Amino acid sequence: MIDSVFETYDKFFDLSLDVKQKYTKDKGTSPNGWDAIERESTNIERPGDLKESFDVGAVNDENFKWPNADVPNFQSTVMSMYQYLKDLASRVLSVMAIGLKMEPDSFAFAYEKMGTSLGGTQLRYNYYPMVPDISKVKPGQIRCGEHTDYGGITLLIQDDVGGLEVSNIKFNGQFVPATPMKGTVLVNIADLMQRWTSDKLKSTVHRVLIPEVEIKRRVPRRSLVFFVDPDLDSLITCLDGSNKYPPITSGQWIKGKLYATYKY
């Protein structure tokens, strides 16, 4: 299934710019659509990220312009993957709850609206174009700037190009490669999970660099990301009752992060 999904998305990103622009994500916090290179700055101290992306969040939105006319079977292929990752996310959250000595369904209340306009979860495909001429890259610009993810957890499937690095708190925040392993899904802790668990689980700083080796710069990098973010109206409080972090809704937190990240 994964190979088929990657091939389908690649067909979209191979389209001409004017065709892709028909599916541009609307201004604001719309979870559906395409983002051009440099529209997102995950680290605001760096130039815009060297990547394109396509988000699918509100899958039940009747106004969502699926690119089926330009990429046949796009919707059906992507929706199969969305459902697969939705089921996997549910299992992962249950296992995490058990590990925290809570009931398996402790997080379920925050994901009842997944797939609607009130849900926070998004399926994203990141497409990092080849960089054949490194001299044209802006000073300080990389494929994806240093950041933490905003919501609960993130499920990541990456190709074999590499470039993802994770800050290791055991080594004073030094970045270490998250080397791709075929057939695996990487699970990343995000901001709201850190708040939920009163720092028992820490949100992970990560980035994507431009490869130093020229041969790897001459191929695109692709990744499939499932941001398992709580429903926008879910109130996130410390589950242990410690009040280490003040209550906040998922929507308040995520919208604040998005407006700081995107160029409109």
PDB file of C-alpha atoms in Angstrom:
ATOM      1  CA  MET A   1       0.000   0.000   0.000  1.00  0.00           C
ATOM      2  CA  ILE A   2       2.766   2.443   0.923  1.00  0.00           C
ATOM      3  CA  ASP A   3       4.453   2.232  -2.492  1.00  0.00           C
ATOM      4  CA  SER A   4       1.117   2.889  -4.206  1.00  0.00           C
ATOM      5  CA  VAL A   5       0.442   5.920  -2.016  1.00  0.00           C
ATOM      6  CA  PHE A   6       3.886   7.399  -2.673  1.00  0.00           C
ATOM      7  CA  GLU A   7       3.478   6.863  -6.417  1.00  0.00           C
ATOM      8  CA  THR A   8       0.086   8.583  -6.385  1.00  0.00           C
ATOM      9  CA  TYR A   9       1.373  11.626  -4.516  1.00  0.00           C
ATOM     10  CA  ASP A  10       4.445  11.804  -6.761  1.00  0.00           C
ATOM     11  CA  LYS A  11       2.162  12.090  -9.785  1.00  0.00           C
ATOM     12  CA  PHE A  12       0.574  15.141  -8.169  1.00  0.00           C
ATOM     13  CA  PHE A  13       3.896  16.833  -7.412  1.00  0.00           C
ATOM     14  CA  ASP A  14       5.084  16.157 -10.956  1.00  0.00           C
ATOM     15  CA  LEU A  15       2.237  18.326 -12.264  1.00  0.00           C
ATOM     16  CA  SER A  16       2.972  21.818 -13.566  1.00  0.00           C
ATOM     17  CA  LEU A  17       2.906  24.708 -11.136  1.00  0.00           C
ATOM     18  CA  ASP A  18      -0.257  26.212 -12.584  1.00  0.00           C
ATOM     19  CA  VAL A  19      -2.119  22.918 -12.126  1.00  0.00           C
ATOM     20  CA  LYS A  20      -0.950  22.464  -8.527  1.00  0.00           C
ATOM     21  CA  GLN A  21      -1.986  26.029  -7.731  1.00  0.00           C
ATOM     22  CA  LYS A  22      -5.614  25.042  -8.344  1.00  0.00           C
ATOM     23  CA  TYR A  23      -5.394  23.042  -5.125  1.00  0.00           C
ATOM     24  CA  THR A  24      -3.639  25.636  -2.961  1.00  0.00           C
ATOM     25  CA  LYS A  25      -4.582  25.523   0.692  1.00  0.00           C
ATOM     26  CA  ASP A  26      -6.867  28.437   1.597  1.00  0.00           C
ATOM     27  CA  LYS A  27      -5.704  31.276   3.803  1.00  0.00           C
ATOM     28  CA  GLY A  28      -6.223  30.450   7.456  1.00  0.00           C
ATOM     29  CA  THR A  29      -6.171  27.046   9.077  1.00  0.00           C
ATOM     30  CA  SER A  30      -7.788  24.964   6.342  1.00  0.00           C
ATOM     31  CA  PRO A  31      -6.384  21.436   6.689  1.00  0.00           C
ATOM     32  CA  ASN A  32      -6.830  20.531   3.022  1.00  0.00           C
ATOM     33  CA  GLY A  33      -4.678  21.356   0.027  1.00  0.00           C
ATOM     34  CA  TRP A  34      -1.262  22.105  -1.434  1.00  0.00           C
ATOM     35  CA  ASP A  35       1.492  24.351  -0.084  1.00  0.00           C
ATOM     36  CA  ALA A  36       4.245  25.727  -2.317  1.00  0.00           C
ATOM     37  CA  ILE A  37       7.957  25.844  -1.570  1.00  0.00           C
ATOM     38  CA  GLU A  38       8.832  28.349   1.193  1.00  0.00           C
ATOM     39  CA  ARG A  39       5.213  28.891   2.245  1.00  0.00           C
ATOM     40  CA  GLU A  40       6.021  27.210   5.549  1.00  0.00           C
ATOM     41  CA  SER A  41       8.781  28.335   7.916  1.00  0.00           C
ATOM     42  CA  THR A  42       8.990  25.760  10.685  1.00  0.00           C
ATOM     43  CA  ASN A  43      11.884  27.701  12.189  1.00  0.00           C
ATOM     44  CA  ILE A  44      11.083  31.390  11.802  1.00  0.00           C
ATOM     45  CA  GLU A  45      14.766  32.276  12.201  1.00  0.00           C
ATOM     46  CA  ARG A  46      15.521  30.523   8.917  1.00  0.00           C
ATOM     47  CA  PRO A  47      14.295  31.187   5.359  1.00  0.00           C
ATOM     48  CA  GLY A  48      11.203  29.268   4.255  1.00  0.00           C
ATOM     49  CA  ASP A  49      11.426  25.495   4.072  1.00  0.00           C
ATOM     50  CA  LEU A  50      12.599  23.900   0.823  1.00  0.00           C
ATOM     51  CA  LYS A  51       9.592  21.656   0.453  1.00  0.00           C
ATOM     52  CA  GLU A  52       6.105  21.371  -0.954  1.00  0.00           C
ATOM     53  CA  SER A  53       3.308  19.558   0.846  1.00  0.00           C
ATOM     54  CA  PHE A  54      -0.257  18.361   0.448  1.00  0.00           C
ATOM     55  CA  ASP A  55      -2.536  18.130   3.498  1.00  0.00           C
ATOM     56  CA  VAL A  56      -5.657  16.050   3.961  1.00  0.00           C
ATOM     57  CA  GLY A  57      -7.524  16.711   7.192  1.00  0.00           C
ATOM     58  CA  ALA A  58     -11.238  17.355   6.823  1.00  0.00           C
ATOM     59  CA  VAL A  59     -11.851  14.367   4.568  1.00  0.00           C
ATOM     60  CA  ASN A  60     -15.620  14.838   4.910  1.00  0.00           C
ATOM     61  CA  ASP A  61     -15.501  18.445   3.670  1.00  0.00           C
ATOM     62  CA  GLU A  62     -17.748  18.652   0.593  1.00  0.00           C
ATOM     63  CA  ASN A  63     -15.811  21.705  -0.616  1.00  0.00           C
ATOM     64  CA  PHE A  64     -12.449  19.934  -0.618  1.00  0.00           C
ATOM     65  CA  LYS A  65     -11.010  19.980  -4.143  1.00  0.00           C
ATOM     66  CA  TRP A  66      -9.557  16.510  -4.525  1.00  0.00           C
ATOM     67  CA  PRO A  67      -7.185  16.439  -7.534  1.00  0.00           C
ATOM     68  CA  ASN A  68      -8.833  13.360  -9.051  1.00  0.00           C
ATOM     69  CA  ALA A  69      -9.182  15.053 -12.454  1.00  0.00           C
ATOM     70  CA  ASP A  70      -5.420  15.483 -12.686  1.00  0.00           C
ATOM     71  CA  VAL A  71      -4.365  12.384 -10.737  1.00  0.00           C
ATOM     72  CA  PRO A  72      -6.806   9.495 -11.237  1.00  0.00           C
ATOM     73  CA  ASN A  73      -7.725   7.569  -8.064  1.00  0.00           C
ATOM     74  CA  PHE A  74      -6.000  10.155  -5.872  1.00  0.00           C
ATOM     75  CA  GLN A  75      -8.841  10.331  -3.350  1.00  0.00           C
ATOM     76  CA  SER A  76      -9.447   6.598  -3.018  1.00  0.00           C
ATOM     77  CA  THR A  77      -5.744   5.824  -2.663  1.00  0.00           C
ATOM     78  CA  VAL A  78      -5.126   8.528  -0.080  1.00  0.00           C
ATOM     79  CA  MET A  79      -8.258   7.652   1.883  1.00  0.00           C
ATOM     80  CA  SER A  80      -7.148   4.025   2.178  1.00  0.00           C
ATOM     81  CA  MET A  81      -3.905   5.233   3.739  1.00  0.00           C
ATOM     82  CA  TYR A  82      -5.736   7.710   5.955  1.00  0.00           C
ATOM     83  CA  GLN A  83      -7.910   4.933   7.378  1.00  0.00           C
ATOM     84  CA  TYR A  84      -4.922   2.644   7.894  1.00  0.00           C
ATOM     85  CA  LEU A  85      -3.001   5.305   9.819  1.00  0.00           C
ATOM     86  CA  LYS A  86      -6.114   6.293  11.772  1.00  0.00           C
ATOM     87  CA  ASP A  87      -6.462   2.717  13.022  1.00  0.00           C
ATOM     88  CA  LEU A  88      -2.740   2.491  13.766  1.00  0.00           C
ATOM     89  CA  ALA A  89      -2.835   5.781  15.697  1.00  0.00           C
ATOM     90  CA  SER A  90      -5.679   4.472  17.841  1.00  0.00           C
ATOM     91  CA  ARG A  91      -3.640   1.396  18.747  1.00  0.00           C
ATOM     92  CA  VAL A  92      -0.525   3.437  19.504  1.00  0.00           C
ATOM     93  CA  LEU A  93      -2.457   5.831  21.762  1.00  0.00           C
ATOM     94  CA  SER A  94      -3.972   2.880  23.624  1.00  0.00           C
ATOM     95  CA  VAL A  95      -0.539   1.331  24.204  1.00  0.00           C
ATOM     96  CA  MET A  96       0.816   4.681  25.380  1.00  0.00           C
ATOM     97  CA  ALA A  97      -2.065   5.065  27.835  1.00  0.00           C
ATOM     98  CA  ILE A  98      -1.394   1.603  29.255  1.00  0.00           C
ATOM     99  CA  GLY A  99       2.291   2.489  29.585  1.00  0.00           C
ATOM    100  CA  LEU A 100       1.277   5.583  31.563  1.00  0.00           C
ATOM    101  CA  LYS A 101      -0.851   3.337  33.824  1.00  0.00           C
ATOM    102  CA  MET A 102      -4.122   4.767  32.532  1.00  0.00           C
ATOM    103  CA  GLU A 103      -7.142   3.182  30.907  1.00  0.00           C
ATOM    104  CA  PRO A 104      -6.491   2.224  27.247  1.00  0.00           C
ATOM    105  CA  ASP A 105      -9.132   4.660  25.964  1.00  0.00           C
ATOM    106  CA  SER A 106      -7.911   7.639  28.010  1.00  0.00           C
ATOM    107  CA  PHE A 107      -7.080   9.681  24.895  1.00  0.00           C
ATOM    108  CA  ALA A 108     -10.065   8.599  22.809  1.00  0.00           C
ATOM    109  CA  PHE A 109     -12.303  11.507  23.872  1.00  0.00           C
ATOM    110  CA  ALA A 110     -10.020  13.925  22.022  1.00  0.00           C
ATOM    111  CA  TYR A 111     -10.308  12.202  18.635  1.00  0.00           C
ATOM    112  CA  GLU A 112     -14.049  11.739  18.148  1.00  0.00           C
ATOM    113  CA  LYS A 113     -14.189  14.342  15.335  1.00  0.00           C
ATOM    114  CA  MET A 114     -11.197  13.129  13.347  1.00  0.00           C
ATOM    115  CA  GLY A 115     -11.760  13.689   9.637  1.00  0.00           C
ATOM    116  CA  THR A 116     -14.182  16.589  10.080  1.00  0.00           C
ATOM    117  CA  SER A 117     -13.536  20.335  10.041  1.00  0.00           C
ATOM    118  CA  LEU A 118     -13.446  20.210  13.860  1.00  0.00           C
ATOM    119  CA  GLY A 119     -10.808  17.505  13.951  1.00  0.00           C
ATOM    120  CA  GLY A 120      -7.144  18.394  14.314  1.00  0.00           C
ATOM    121  CA  THR A 121      -5.593  15.349  12.669  1.00  0.00           C
ATOM    122  CA  GLN A 122      -3.932  15.718   9.250  1.00  0.00           C
ATOM    123  CA  LEU A 123      -2.340  13.414   6.719  1.00  0.00           C
ATOM    124  CA  ARG A 124       0.499  15.227   4.980  1.00  0.00           C
ATOM    125  CA  TYR A 125       2.795  14.295   2.130  1.00  0.00           C
ATOM    126  CA  ASN A 126       6.036  16.260   2.127  1.00  0.00           C
ATOM    127  CA  TYR A 127       7.876  16.582  -1.168  1.00  0.00           C
ATOM    128  CA  TYR A 128      11.409  17.978  -0.962  1.00  0.00           C
ATOM    129  CA  PRO A 129      12.581  18.794  -4.511  1.00  0.00           C
ATOM    130  CA  MET A 130      16.084  17.943  -5.656  1.00  0.00           C
ATOM    131  CA  VAL A 131      18.754  20.575  -4.979  1.00  0.00           C
ATOM    132  CA  PRO A 132      21.185  20.235  -7.900  1.00  0.00           C
ATOM    133  CA  ASP A 133      22.760  23.672  -7.393  1.00  0.00           C
ATOM    134  CA  ILE A 134      23.570  24.283  -3.726  1.00  0.00           C
ATOM    135  CA  SER A 135      24.725  27.840  -4.545  1.00  0.00           C
ATOM    136  CA  LYS A 136      21.093  28.854  -5.107  1.00  0.00           C
ATOM    137  CA  VAL A 137      20.076  27.912  -1.559  1.00  0.00           C
ATOM    138  CA  LYS A 138      19.590  30.916   0.722  1.00  0.00           C
ATOM    139  CA  PRO A 139      21.946  31.315   3.712  1.00  0.00           C
ATOM    140  CA  GLY A 140      20.654  29.215   6.602  1.00  0.00           C
ATOM    141  CA  GLN A 141      17.986  27.544   4.478  1.00  0.00           C
ATOM    142  CA  ILE A 142      17.353  23.818   4.916  1.00  0.00           C
ATOM    143  CA  ARG A 143      14.634  21.435   3.828  1.00  0.00           C
ATOM    144  CA  CYS A 144      12.698  21.738   7.084  1.00  0.00           C
ATOM    145  CA  GLY A 145      13.701  23.960   9.987  1.00  0.00           C
ATOM    146  CA  GLU A 146      14.105  22.915  13.598  1.00  0.00           C
ATOM    147  CA  HIS A 147      10.719  22.500  15.282  1.00  0.00           C
ATOM    148  CA  THR A 148       8.491  20.347  17.411  1.00  0.00           C
ATOM    149  CA  ASP A 149       5.187  18.984  16.171  1.00  0.00           C
ATOM    150  CA  TYR A 150       2.147  20.663  17.628  1.00  0.00           C
ATOM    151  CA  GLY A 151      -0.388  18.018  18.609  1.00  0.00           C
ATOM    152  CA  GLY A 152      -0.501  14.579  20.232  1.00  0.00           C
ATOM    153  CA  ILE A 153       1.745  12.200  18.334  1.00  0.00           C
ATOM    154  CA  THR A 154       3.055  11.970  14.783  1.00  0.00           C
ATOM    155  CA  LEU A 155       3.358   8.832  12.663  1.00  0.00           C
ATOM    156  CA  LEU A 156       6.039   9.159   9.989  1.00  0.00           C
ATOM    157  CA  ILE A 157       6.859   7.025   6.965  1.00  0.00           C
ATOM    158  CA  GLN A 158       9.930   8.228   5.057  1.00  0.00           C
ATOM    159  CA  ASP A 159      11.698   7.147   1.896  1.00  0.00           C
ATOM    160  CA  ASP A 160      15.334   6.029   1.834  1.00  0.00           C
ATOM    161  CA  VAL A 161      16.927   9.409   1.041  1.00  0.00           C
ATOM    162  CA  GLY A 162      17.451  10.448   4.658  1.00  0.00           C
ATOM    163  CA  GLY A 163      18.109  13.883   6.125  1.00  0.00           C
ATOM    164  CA  LEU A 164      15.807  13.749   9.151  1.00  0.00           C
ATOM    165  CA  GLU A 165      17.610  14.533  12.391  1.00  0.00           C
ATOM    166  CA  VAL A 166      16.303  14.421  15.961  1.00  0.00           C
ATOM    167  CA  SER A 167      17.585  16.384  18.954  1.00  0.00           C
ATOM    168  CA  ASN A 168      18.833  13.924  21.588  1.00  0.00           C
ATOM    169  CA  ILE A 169      18.313  15.310  25.092  1.00  0.00           C
ATOM    170  CA  LYS A 170      20.749  12.721  26.477  1.00  0.00           C
ATOM    171  CA  PHE A 171      23.517  14.433  24.513  1.00  0.00           C
ATOM    172  CA  ASN A 172      22.698  18.067  25.324  1.00  0.00           C
ATOM    173  CA  GLY A 173      20.336  18.415  22.397  1.00  0.00           C
ATOM    174  CA  GLN A 174      22.831  17.265  19.785  1.00  0.00           C
ATOM    175  CA  PHE A 175      21.116  16.290  16.550  1.00  0.00           C
ATOM    176  CA  VAL A 176      21.411  12.668  15.477  1.00  0.00           C
ATOM    177  CA  PRO A 177      20.188  11.064  12.229  1.00  0.00           C
ATOM    178  CA  ALA A 178      16.852   9.243  12.223  1.00  0.00           C
ATOM    179  CA  THR A 179      18.010   6.771   9.595  1.00  0.00           C
ATOM    180  CA  PRO A 180      15.175   5.446   7.411  1.00  0.00           C
ATOM    181  CA  MET A 181      14.260   1.781   7.930  1.00  0.00           C
ATOM    182  CA  LYS A 182      12.073   0.232   5.243  1.00  0.00           C
ATOM    183  CA  GLY A 183       8.733  -1.062   6.487  1.00  0.00           C
ATOM    184  CA  THR A 184       8.753   0.936   9.721  1.00  0.00           C
ATOM    185  CA  VAL A 185       6.689   3.810  11.093  1.00  0.00           C
ATOM    186  CA  LEU A 186       8.433   6.374  13.287  1.00  0.00           C
ATOM    187  CA  VAL A 187       6.400   7.624  16.269  1.00  0.00           C
ATOM    188  CA  ASN A 188       7.128  11.169  17.412  1.00  0.00           C
ATOM    189  CA  ILE A 189       5.863  12.846  20.588  1.00  0.00           C
ATOM    190  CA  ALA A 190       4.345  16.307  20.024  1.00  0.00           C
ATOM    191  CA  ASP A 191       3.633  19.394  22.153  1.00  0.00           C
ATOM    192  CA  LEU A 192       0.147  18.629  23.427  1.00  0.00           C
ATOM    193  CA  MET A 193       1.164  15.121  24.496  1.00  0.00           C
ATOM    194  CA  GLN A 194       3.932  16.691  26.567  1.00  0.00           C
ATOM    195  CA  ARG A 195       1.356  18.943  28.244  1.00  0.00           C
ATOM    196  CA  TRP A 196      -1.081  16.059  28.709  1.00  0.00           C
ATOM    197  CA  THR A 197       1.563  13.929  30.440  1.00  0.00           C
ATOM    198  CA  SER A 198       3.174  16.722  32.486  1.00  0.00           C
ATOM    199  CA  ASP A 199       6.524  16.180  30.735  1.00  0.00           C
ATOM    200  CA  LYS A 200       6.614  12.409  31.215  1.00  0.00           C
ATOM    201  CA  LEU A 201       6.716  12.268  27.422  1.00  0.00           C
ATOM    202  CA  LYS A 202       8.737  15.038  25.784  1.00  0.00           C
ATOM    203  CA  SER A 203       8.033  16.736  22.471  1.00  0.00           C
ATOM    204  CA  THR A 204      10.917  16.067  20.098  1.00  0.00           C
ATOM    205  CA  VAL A 205      12.827  18.789  18.237  1.00  0.00           C
ATOM    206  CA  HIS A 206      13.687  17.672  14.710  1.00  0.00           C
ATOM    207  CA  ARG A 207      14.720  19.007  11.308  1.00  0.00           C
ATOM    208  CA  VAL A 208      15.499  17.899   7.755  1.00  0.00           C
ATOM    209  CA  LEU A 209      18.846  18.884   6.264  1.00  0.00           C
ATOM    210  CA  ILE A 210      19.952  19.160   2.657  1.00  0.00           C
ATOM    211  CA  PRO A 211      22.261  16.179   1.990  1.00  0.00           C
ATOM    212  CA  GLU A 212      25.959  16.947   1.838  1.00  0.00           C
ATOM    213  CA  VAL A 213      26.490  14.232  -0.768  1.00  0.00           C
ATOM    214  CA  GLU A 214      25.679  15.574  -4.238  1.00  0.00           C
ATOM    215  CA  ILE A 215      24.148  12.353  -5.534  1.00  0.00           C
ATOM    216  CA  LYS A 216      21.532  12.502  -2.764  1.00  0.00           C
ATOM    217  CA  ARG A 217      20.758  16.147  -3.527  1.00  0.00           C
ATOM    218  CA  ARG A 218      19.876  15.155  -7.081  1.00  0.00           C
ATOM    219  CA  VAL A 219      16.843  13.131  -6.012  1.00  0.00           C
ATOM    220  CA  PRO A 220      13.755  14.386  -4.170  1.00  0.00           C
ATOM    221  CA  ARG A 221      13.006  13.326  -0.614  1.00  0.00           C
ATOM    222  CA  ARG A 222       9.454  12.289   0.301  1.00  0.00           C
ATOM    223  CA  SER A 223       7.703  11.519   3.546  1.00  0.00           C
ATOM    224  CA  LEU A 224       4.180  10.648   4.618  1.00  0.00           C
ATOM    225  CA  VAL A 225       3.199  12.234   7.926  1.00  0.00           C
ATOM    226  CA  PHE A 226       0.108  11.586  10.040  1.00  0.00           C
ATOM    227  CA  PHE A 227      -0.275  14.391  12.578  1.00  0.00           C
ATOM    228  CA  VAL A 228      -2.481  12.822  15.259  1.00  0.00           C
ATOM    229  CA  ASP A 229      -3.677  16.133  16.687  1.00  0.00           C
ATOM    230  CA  PRO A 230      -6.661  16.310  19.065  1.00  0.00           C
ATOM    231  CA  ASP A 231     -10.043  17.700  18.031  1.00  0.00           C
ATOM    232  CA  LEU A 232      -9.891  21.492  17.976  1.00  0.00           C
ATOM    233  CA  ASP A 233     -12.388  21.892  20.835  1.00  0.00           C
ATOM    234  CA  SER A 234     -10.689  19.310  23.083  1.00  0.00           C
ATOM    235  CA  LEU A 235      -9.494  20.789  26.365  1.00  0.00           C
ATOM    236  CA  ILE A 236      -5.956  19.637  27.089  1.00  0.00           C
ATOM    237  CA  THR A 237      -5.221  19.392  30.806  1.00  0.00           C
ATOM    238  CA  CYS A 238      -2.530  17.567  32.764  1.00  0.00           C
ATOM    239  CA  LEU A 239      -3.894  14.048  33.157  1.00  0.00           C
ATOM    240  CA  ASP A 240      -2.139  13.553  36.492  1.00  0.00           C
ATOM    241  CA  GLY A 241      -3.936  16.567  37.975  1.00  0.00           C
ATOM    242  CA  SER A 242      -0.669  18.413  38.572  1.00  0.00           C
ATOM    243  CA  ASN A 243      -1.674  21.538  36.604  1.00  0.00           C
ATOM    244  CA  LYS A 244       1.938  21.864  35.485  1.00  0.00           C
ATOM    245  CA  TYR A 245       0.534  23.438  32.321  1.00  0.00           C
ATOM    246  CA  PRO A 246      -2.616  25.596  32.234  1.00  0.00           C
ATOM    247  CA  PRO A 247      -5.601  24.151  30.350  1.00  0.00           C
ATOM    248  CA  ILE A 248      -5.801  25.048  26.672  1.00  0.00           C
ATOM    249  CA  THR A 249      -7.884  23.796  23.791  1.00  0.00           C
ATOM    250  CA  SER A 250      -6.159  21.975  20.987  1.00  0.00           C
ATOM    251  CA  GLY A 251      -7.465  24.590  18.546  1.00  0.00           C
ATOM    252  CA  GLN A 252      -5.994  27.498  20.497  1.00  0.00           C
ATOM    253  CA  TRP A 253      -2.584  25.864  20.605  1.00  0.00           C
ATOM    254  CA  ILE A 254      -2.452  24.616  17.024  1.00  0.00           C
ATOM    255  CA  LYS A 255      -3.828  27.792  15.438  1.00  0.00           C
ATOM    256  CA  GLY A 256      -1.254  29.874  17.279  1.00  0.00           C
ATOM    257  CA  LYS A 257       1.510  27.649  15.952  1.00  0.00           C
ATOM    258  CA  LEU A 258       0.166  27.659  12.394  1.00  0.00           C
ATOM    259  CA  TYR A 259      -0.112  31.440  12.173  1.00  0.00           C
ATOM    260  CA  ALA A 260       3.511  31.717  13.302  1.00  0.00           C
ATOM    261  CA  THR A 261       4.618  29.129  10.733  1.00  0.00           C
ATOM    262  CA  TYR A 262       2.813  30.013   7.506  1.00  0.00           C
ATOM    263  CA  LYS A 263       3.283  32.852   5.046  1.00  0.00           C
ATOM    264  CA  TYR A 264      -0.116  34.055   3.822  1.00  0.00           C
TER     265      TYR A 264
END
